């Protein structure tokens, strides 16, 4: 639990797809160095792009060394999206990379319909600690599951960090989710959203990675540019526990004419 009044510099980044794991790792490392943050959050499956058949990433992959070096030089902890394999199961996961270790810290709990043939569901909500701050984690569709958000809020977190991939026409829904999570958790939200064409039919992703205050206001927005990164200082203001959601969460997005409705990942 962070001390009331302590400050954490948080960044969200939105790299484009790399041509290889090595290229992608270098792009991530460059964004880490540019951000100058204590914590940086990347989108869902950011290391491979949203390609469900991409090769799984091992935590000891040599290609990740440039990211660890950037974290060491910047004093930063990075939360990065990647597909992983554990005990015969594949997961959409969050890797934590810092100056000393690379580890899997979270596995997506609610894979979408297109993801379920490829990936298993993770075990449940969790929180990690970065510089004394308790940080709850989520990946895309998790952010739209009321029970998951409530269970994460119950961990008494100081910040909710998540990586997502949405269509541009789902941007309003993306922003609603961030605001509602902030309300539910009584904490800021760092939501990193993919930018630039990727797999899964995401020809024009939502982008607009953002940091949202505990009041639901946008404190920083990365816009639509590929390889954009934004950061801001968050000052901890302890609240009196998680809020209670007062309405169904989240509203179902309006189907765009001529587009087949499917689960938001």
Coordinates of C-alpha atoms in Angstrom, one line a residue:
X1 CA 0.0 0.0 0.0
X2 CA 1.5 3.3 -1.0
X3 CA 1.8 6.2 1.4
X4 CA -0.8 8.9 1.0
X5 CA 0.6 11.7 -1.0
X6 CA 3.3 9.6 -2.7
X7 CA 3.8 10.2 -6.5
X8 CA 4.2 7.7 -9.3
X9 CA 5.0 8.8 -12.8
X10 CA 2.9 6.6 -15.1
X11 CA 3.0 6.3 -18.9
X12 CA 0.9 4.6 -21.5
X13 CA 2.3 3.7 -24.9
X14 CA 0.9 2.4 -28.2
X15 CA 3.6 0.8 -30.4
X16 CA 2.8 -0.5 -33.9
X17 CA 3.4 -4.1 -34.9
X18 CA 7.0 -5.0 -35.2
X19 CA 8.4 -7.1 -38.1
X20 CA 9.8 -9.6 -35.6
X21 CA 10.0 -10.1 -31.9
X22 CA 13.5 -8.4 -31.9
X23 CA 12.1 -5.4 -33.8
X24 CA 9.1 -5.2 -31.5
X25 CA 11.3 -5.3 -28.4
X26 CA 13.4 -2.5 -29.7
X27 CA 10.3 -0.4 -30.3
X28 CA 9.1 -1.1 -26.7
X29 CA 12.6 -0.2 -25.4
X30 CA 12.6 3.1 -27.3
X31 CA 9.2 4.1 -25.8
X32 CA 10.4 3.2 -22.3
X33 CA 13.4 5.5 -22.7
X34 CA 11.2 8.3 -24.1
X35 CA 8.6 8.1 -21.4
X36 CA 10.9 8.7 -18.4
X37 CA 8.3 7.0 -16.2
X38 CA 8.3 4.9 -13.1
X39 CA 5.7 2.6 -14.7
X40 CA 4.7 2.2 -18.3
X41 CA 1.8 0.2 -19.6
X42 CA 1.5 -1.3 -23.1
X43 CA -1.5 -2.7 -25.0
X44 CA -2.8 -6.3 -25.2
X45 CA -0.4 -8.6 -27.1
X46 CA 1.8 -5.6 -27.8
X47 CA 5.0 -7.7 -28.3
X48 CA 3.4 -9.7 -31.2
X49 CA 0.5 -7.5 -32.3
X50 CA -3.0 -8.9 -32.1
X51 CA -2.2 -12.1 -34.0
X52 CA -3.7 -15.1 -32.2
X53 CA -1.4 -17.6 -33.9
X54 CA 1.8 -15.7 -33.1
X55 CA 4.6 -17.6 -31.5
X56 CA 4.5 -17.6 -27.7
X57 CA 7.0 -15.4 -25.9
X58 CA 9.3 -16.9 -23.3
X59 CA 10.3 -14.8 -20.3
X60 CA 13.9 -15.7 -21.0
X61 CA 13.9 -14.8 -24.6
X62 CA 17.1 -13.0 -25.5
X63 CA 15.2 -10.5 -27.6
X64 CA 13.7 -9.0 -24.4
X65 CA 17.1 -8.0 -23.2
X66 CA 16.9 -4.5 -24.8
X67 CA 13.7 -3.9 -22.8
X68 CA 15.3 -4.9 -19.5
X69 CA 18.2 -2.6 -20.3
X70 CA 15.9 0.3 -21.0
X71 CA 14.1 -0.4 -17.7
X72 CA 17.4 -0.5 -15.9
X73 CA 18.6 2.8 -17.4
X74 CA 15.3 4.5 -16.8
X75 CA 14.4 3.1 -13.4
X76 CA 11.2 1.9 -15.0
X77 CA 8.8 -1.1 -14.6
X78 CA 7.1 -2.1 -17.9
X79 CA 3.8 -4.0 -18.2
X80 CA 3.8 -5.6 -21.6
X81 CA 1.3 -7.7 -23.5
X82 CA 2.4 -11.1 -24.9
X83 CA 1.1 -14.6 -25.6
X84 CA 2.7 -17.2 -23.3
X85 CA 2.6 -20.9 -22.8
X86 CA 2.5 -22.6 -19.3
X87 CA 1.9 -26.2 -18.5
X88 CA 0.5 -27.0 -21.9
X89 CA -1.9 -24.0 -21.9
X90 CA -1.6 -20.8 -23.8
X91 CA -2.6 -17.4 -22.2
X92 CA -2.9 -13.8 -23.2
X93 CA -0.6 -12.3 -20.5
X94 CA 1.1 -9.3 -19.0
X95 CA 4.8 -9.5 -18.6
X96 CA 6.5 -7.4 -15.9
X97 CA 9.9 -6.3 -17.0
X98 CA 12.2 -4.3 -14.7
X99 CA 15.8 -3.8 -14.0
X100 CA 16.3 -7.2 -12.5
X101 CA 13.6 -9.7 -13.6
X102 CA 11.1 -10.6 -16.3
X103 CA 8.0 -12.5 -15.1
X104 CA 4.4 -13.3 -16.0
X105 CA 2.2 -11.4 -13.6
X106 CA -1.3 -11.7 -15.1
X107 CA -3.2 -13.9 -17.5
X108 CA -6.4 -12.7 -19.2
X109 CA -9.4 -14.1 -17.4
X110 CA -12.1 -13.6 -20.0
X111 CA -10.9 -14.3 -23.5
X112 CA -13.2 -13.3 -26.3
X113 CA -15.0 -15.7 -28.6
X114 CA -12.3 -15.5 -31.3
X115 CA -9.6 -16.0 -28.6
X116 CA -11.0 -19.0 -26.8
X117 CA -10.0 -21.6 -29.4
X118 CA -6.4 -20.4 -28.9
X119 CA -6.1 -19.3 -25.2
X120 CA -7.2 -20.6 -21.8
X121 CA -8.7 -18.3 -19.2
X122 CA -6.5 -17.0 -16.4
X123 CA -7.0 -17.9 -12.7
X124 CA -8.4 -14.6 -11.5
X125 CA -7.8 -11.0 -10.5
X126 CA -4.5 -9.9 -9.0
X127 CA -2.5 -6.9 -8.0
X128 CA 1.3 -6.3 -8.1
X129 CA 3.4 -3.7 -6.2
X130 CA 5.5 -1.1 -7.9
X131 CA 7.3 1.4 -5.7
X132 CA 4.8 0.8 -2.9
X133 CA 1.7 1.2 -5.1
X134 CA -0.7 -1.6 -5.4
X135 CA -1.7 -2.0 -9.1
X136 CA -4.6 -4.1 -10.3
X137 CA -4.4 -5.6 -13.7
X138 CA -6.7 -6.4 -16.6
X139 CA -6.6 -7.2 -20.3
X140 CA -9.2 -5.9 -22.7
X141 CA -12.4 -7.9 -22.3
X142 CA -11.7 -8.2 -18.5
X143 CA -12.4 -4.5 -18.3
X144 CA -16.0 -5.0 -19.3
X145 CA -16.8 -7.8 -16.8
X146 CA -18.4 -6.2 -13.7
X147 CA -17.5 -9.0 -11.3
X148 CA -13.8 -9.0 -12.4
X149 CA -13.5 -5.2 -11.9
X150 CA -15.3 -5.4 -8.6
X151 CA -13.0 -8.3 -7.4
X152 CA -9.9 -6.3 -8.5
X153 CA -11.2 -3.2 -6.7
X154 CA -11.6 -5.3 -3.6
X155 CA -7.9 -5.8 -3.6
X156 CA -7.7 -2.2 -2.4
X157 CA -5.6 -1.0 -5.3
X158 CA -4.0 2.4 -5.9
X159 CA -4.0 2.1 -9.7
X160 CA -5.7 0.0 -12.4
X161 CA -3.5 -0.8 -15.4
X162 CA -4.7 -2.5 -18.5
X163 CA -3.9 -3.2 -22.1
X164 CA -6.6 -3.3 -24.7
X165 CA -7.3 -3.6 -28.5
X166 CA -10.5 -1.9 -29.8
X167 CA -11.8 -0.7 -33.1
X168 CA -11.8 3.0 -33.7
X169 CA -15.6 3.0 -33.7
X170 CA -15.4 1.5 -30.2
X171 CA -13.5 4.4 -28.7
X172 CA -16.5 5.8 -26.8
X173 CA -17.0 2.4 -25.2
X174 CA -13.2 2.3 -24.4
X175 CA -13.5 5.6 -22.6
X176 CA -16.7 4.6 -20.7
X177 CA -14.9 1.5 -19.4
X178 CA -12.0 3.5 -18.1
X179 CA -14.2 6.0 -16.3
X180 CA -16.3 3.3 -14.8
X181 CA -13.3 1.4 -13.6
X182 CA -12.0 4.6 -12.0
X183 CA -15.3 4.9 -10.2
X184 CA -15.4 1.3 -9.1
X185 CA -11.8 1.2 -7.9
X186 CA -11.7 4.8 -6.6
X187 CA -8.3 4.9 -8.3
X188 CA -6.7 6.3 -11.5
X189 CA -6.7 4.0 -14.6
X190 CA -3.8 3.6 -17.1
X191 CA -5.3 2.1 -20.3
X192 CA -2.9 1.4 -23.1
X193 CA -4.7 0.9 -26.4
X194 CA -3.3 -0.5 -29.7
X195 CA -2.6 1.9 -32.6
X196 CA -1.9 1.1 -36.1
X197 CA -3.1 -1.8 -38.2
X198 CA -2.8 -5.2 -36.6
X199 CA -4.4 -8.7 -36.9
X200 CA -7.9 -9.9 -36.0
X201 CA -9.5 -7.4 -38.4
X202 CA -8.3 -4.4 -36.5
X203 CA -7.4 -2.3 -39.5
X204 CA -8.1 0.9 -37.7
X205 CA -7.6 0.4 -33.9
X206 CA -9.0 2.9 -31.4
X207 CA -5.6 4.1 -30.1
X208 CA -6.0 7.0 -27.7
X209 CA -4.1 5.3 -24.8
X210 CA -5.0 7.3 -21.8
X211 CA -4.5 7.9 -18.1
X212 CA -7.7 8.6 -16.3
X213 CA -8.0 10.2 -12.8
X214 CA -10.0 8.6 -10.0
X215 CA -12.7 11.1 -10.8
X216 CA -13.0 9.7 -14.3
X217 CA -11.3 12.6 -16.1
X218 CA -8.8 12.1 -18.9
X219 CA -5.4 13.3 -17.6
X220 CA -3.4 12.3 -20.6
X221 CA -4.3 11.0 -24.1
X222 CA -1.9 9.6 -26.7
X223 CA -4.1 10.4 -29.7
X224 CA -4.0 8.2 -32.7
X225 CA -0.3 8.2 -33.7
X226 CA 1.6 4.9 -33.8
X227 CA 4.5 4.8 -31.3
X228 CA 3.0 7.6 -29.2
X229 CA 3.6 7.7 -25.5
X230 CA 2.2 10.0 -22.8
X231 CA 3.0 10.2 -19.1
X232 CA 1.8 12.1 -16.0
X233 CA 2.5 12.2 -12.3
X234 CA -0.2 10.6 -10.2
X235 CA -0.4 11.6 -6.6
X236 CA -1.9 9.1 -4.3
X237 CA -5.1 10.2 -2.4
X238 CA -6.4 7.3 -0.4
X239 CA -10.1 6.8 -0.7
X240 CA -12.5 4.9 1.6
X241 CA -12.5 1.5 -0.2
X242 CA -14.0 0.5 -3.5
X243 CA -17.2 2.0 -4.8
X244 CA -20.3 0.1 -5.6
X245 CA -21.4 0.0 -9.2
X246 CA -24.7 1.7 -9.5
X247 CA -25.8 0.5 -13.0
X248 CA -25.2 -2.4 -15.4
X249 CA -21.6 -2.4 -16.5
X250 CA -20.7 -1.7 -19.2
X251 CA -23.4 -0.8 -21.7
X252 CA -23.4 -2.9 -24.8
X253 CA -21.7 -1.0 -27.6
X254 CA -23.9 0.0 -30.5
X255 CA -23.4 -2.2 -33.5
X256 CA -22.1 -0.3 -36.5
X257 CA -24.2 -0.8 -39.6
X258 CA -22.8 -3.6 -41.8
X259 CA -20.4 -4.9 -39.1
X260 CA -20.9 -8.2 -37.4
X261 CA -21.2 -7.9 -33.7
X262 CA -18.7 -9.9 -31.7
X263 CA -17.1 -9.8 -28.3
X264 CA -14.8 -6.9 -27.7
X265 CA -11.5 -8.6 -26.8

